[in-house]
Amino acid sequence: MSLRSLKSAREIVAQLGSGPGSQKLSPDVTKIALTYAFKGKTECAGAKHFLHENLPRMQYNNPSVEFIVEKSADAATKPTVTVHFGERGSKVIDIPNMHTDSICQKVFEVKP
């Protein structure tokens, strides 16, 4: 069910606590950055869907993690998710033409 179609606060909180993206991230994760082009690219469709459906669940269930969304008007921008592990570095996940559930799975599986 789409988070956008929910009417009451109770329905929204219930949906934020369940579904894809509602798991706890590794304690090593300090920040997640999503980058995508909002104009001209169809390979960013999965990233846009991830932004609206899964990222809110991740934010709700992982309040200690910083989330950043970078929207680019440049159509040549490749969609990526960067997972930061504080002092231990970061990993970049390329997500062009990837389904939102696959993006979630990759984010939860990434290790420092």
mmCIF file of C-alpha atoms in Angstrom:
data_model
loop_
_atom_site.group_PDB
_atom_site.id
_atom_site.type_symbol
_atom_site.label_atom_id
_atom_site.label_comp_id
_atom_site.label_asym_id
_atom_site.label_seq_id
_atom_site.Cartn_x
_atom_site.Cartn_y
_atom_site.Cartn_z
ATOM 1 C CA MET A 1 0.000 0.000 0.000
ATOM 2 C CA SER A 2 1.278 3.433 -0.916
ATOM 3 C CA LEU A 3 2.166 5.729 1.958
ATOM 4 C CA ARG A 4 0.675 8.627 0.007
ATOM 5 C CA SER A 5 -2.829 7.110 -0.036
ATOM 6 C CA LEU A 6 -3.111 6.736 3.745
ATOM 7 C CA LYS A 7 -5.482 9.083 5.555
ATOM 8 C CA SER A 8 -5.010 8.796 9.307
ATOM 9 C CA ALA A 9 -1.890 9.086 11.428
ATOM 10 C CA ARG A 10 -2.577 5.602 12.808
ATOM 11 C CA GLU A 11 -2.521 4.108 9.294
ATOM 12 C CA ILE A 12 0.697 5.942 8.436
ATOM 13 C CA VAL A 13 2.523 4.792 11.586
ATOM 14 C CA ALA A 14 1.334 1.205 11.043
ATOM 15 C CA GLN A 15 2.688 1.237 7.485
ATOM 16 C CA LEU A 16 5.995 2.855 8.510
ATOM 17 C CA GLY A 17 6.610 0.020 10.958
ATOM 18 C CA SER A 18 6.076 -2.745 8.385
ATOM 19 C CA GLY A 19 6.945 -3.538 4.795
ATOM 20 C CA PRO A 20 10.131 -3.174 2.753
ATOM 21 C CA GLY A 21 12.640 -0.875 4.393
ATOM 22 C CA SER A 22 11.252 -1.191 7.915
ATOM 23 C CA GLN A 23 14.198 -3.194 9.275
ATOM 24 C CA LYS A 24 16.946 -1.860 11.505
ATOM 25 C CA LEU A 25 20.183 -1.016 9.727
ATOM 26 C CA SER A 26 23.576 -2.191 10.950
ATOM 27 C CA PRO A 27 24.824 -0.109 13.899
ATOM 28 C CA ASP A 28 27.887 0.756 11.768
ATOM 29 C CA VAL A 29 25.760 2.826 9.338
ATOM 30 C CA THR A 30 25.900 6.558 10.110
ATOM 31 C CA LYS A 31 24.498 8.129 6.932
ATOM 32 C CA ILE A 32 22.699 7.150 3.717
ATOM 33 C CA ALA A 33 22.715 9.433 0.661
ATOM 34 C CA LEU A 34 20.413 8.928 -2.342
ATOM 35 C CA THR A 35 21.392 10.690 -5.575
ATOM 36 C CA TYR A 36 19.290 10.726 -8.754
ATOM 37 C CA ALA A 37 18.284 12.861 -11.754
ATOM 38 C CA PHE A 38 14.741 14.163 -11.547
ATOM 39 C CA LYS A 39 14.616 15.133 -15.217
ATOM 40 C CA GLY A 40 14.913 13.122 -18.397
ATOM 41 C CA LYS A 41 16.042 9.704 -17.105
ATOM 42 C CA THR A 42 13.816 6.674 -16.924
ATOM 43 C CA GLU A 43 16.593 4.665 -15.238
ATOM 44 C CA CYS A 44 15.900 6.729 -12.106
ATOM 45 C CA ALA A 45 12.327 5.429 -11.717
ATOM 46 C CA GLY A 46 13.354 2.863 -9.099
ATOM 47 C CA ALA A 47 15.242 5.531 -7.144
ATOM 48 C CA LYS A 48 12.194 7.823 -7.177
ATOM 49 C CA HIS A 49 9.926 5.026 -5.977
ATOM 50 C CA PHE A 50 12.486 4.114 -3.280
ATOM 51 C CA LEU A 51 12.464 7.766 -2.152
ATOM 52 C CA HIS A 52 8.687 7.865 -1.706
ATOM 53 C CA GLU A 53 7.950 4.352 -0.456
ATOM 54 C CA ASN A 54 10.985 2.832 1.283
ATOM 55 C CA LEU A 55 13.145 5.701 2.501
ATOM 56 C CA PRO A 56 10.428 6.994 4.896
ATOM 57 C CA ARG A 57 10.276 3.522 6.470
ATOM 58 C CA MET A 58 14.054 3.443 6.854
ATOM 59 C CA GLN A 59 14.035 6.902 8.433
ATOM 60 C CA TYR A 60 11.265 5.996 10.867
ATOM 61 C CA ASN A 61 12.925 2.757 11.998
ATOM 62 C CA ASN A 62 16.504 4.135 12.092
ATOM 63 C CA PRO A 63 16.297 7.565 13.781
ATOM 64 C CA SER A 64 20.042 7.676 14.540
ATOM 65 C CA VAL A 65 20.998 7.477 10.832
ATOM 66 C CA GLU A 66 21.275 10.678 8.780
ATOM 67 C CA PHE A 67 19.477 10.536 5.410
ATOM 68 C CA ILE A 68 20.347 12.853 2.528
ATOM 69 C CA VAL A 69 18.575 13.123 -0.839
ATOM 70 C CA GLU A 70 20.388 14.829 -3.700
ATOM 71 C CA LYS A 71 18.204 15.591 -6.724
ATOM 72 C CA SER A 72 20.022 16.650 -9.867
ATOM 73 C CA ALA A 73 18.624 18.465 -12.888
ATOM 74 C CA ASP A 74 21.471 16.986 -14.955
ATOM 75 C CA ALA A 75 20.022 14.049 -16.909
ATOM 76 C CA ALA A 76 23.466 12.399 -17.020
ATOM 77 C CA THR A 77 23.448 11.826 -13.231
ATOM 78 C CA LYS A 78 23.455 8.124 -12.426
ATOM 79 C CA PRO A 79 21.207 7.022 -9.561
ATOM 80 C CA THR A 80 23.225 5.843 -6.550
ATOM 81 C CA VAL A 81 22.853 5.104 -2.868
ATOM 82 C CA THR A 82 25.927 5.822 -0.739
ATOM 83 C CA VAL A 83 26.089 4.111 2.648
ATOM 84 C CA HIS A 84 28.519 5.754 5.079
ATOM 85 C CA PHE A 85 30.100 3.869 7.977
ATOM 86 C CA GLY A 86 31.595 6.804 9.903
ATOM 87 C CA GLU A 87 35.387 6.465 10.171
ATOM 88 C CA ARG A 88 35.293 3.118 8.366
ATOM 89 C CA GLY A 89 34.520 4.657 4.963
ATOM 90 C CA SER A 90 31.564 4.340 2.625
ATOM 91 C CA LYS A 91 30.166 2.120 -0.129
ATOM 92 C CA VAL A 92 28.435 3.337 -3.295
ATOM 93 C CA ILE A 93 25.643 1.204 -4.737
ATOM 94 C CA ASP A 94 24.755 1.899 -8.385
ATOM 95 C CA ILE A 95 20.988 1.539 -8.795
ATOM 96 C CA PRO A 96 20.066 2.341 -12.434
ATOM 97 C CA ASN A 97 16.962 0.463 -13.609
ATOM 98 C CA MET A 98 16.798 -1.367 -10.257
ATOM 99 C CA HIS A 99 13.483 -2.203 -8.564
ATOM 100 C CA THR A 100 12.874 -0.557 -5.201
ATOM 101 C CA ASP A 101 12.822 -3.896 -3.325
ATOM 102 C CA SER A 102 16.234 -4.754 -4.794
ATOM 103 C CA ILE A 103 17.563 -1.358 -3.699
ATOM 104 C CA CYS A 104 16.365 -2.039 -0.129
ATOM 105 C CA GLN A 105 17.958 -5.469 -0.136
ATOM 106 C CA LYS A 106 21.297 -4.065 -1.333
ATOM 107 C CA VAL A 107 21.280 -1.327 1.321
ATOM 108 C CA PHE A 108 20.580 -3.791 4.131
ATOM 109 C CA GLU A 109 23.228 -6.249 2.876
ATOM 110 C CA VAL A 110 26.105 -3.763 2.443
ATOM 111 C CA LYS A 111 29.049 -4.208 4.822
ATOM 112 C CA PRO A 112 31.901 -1.793 5.658
#
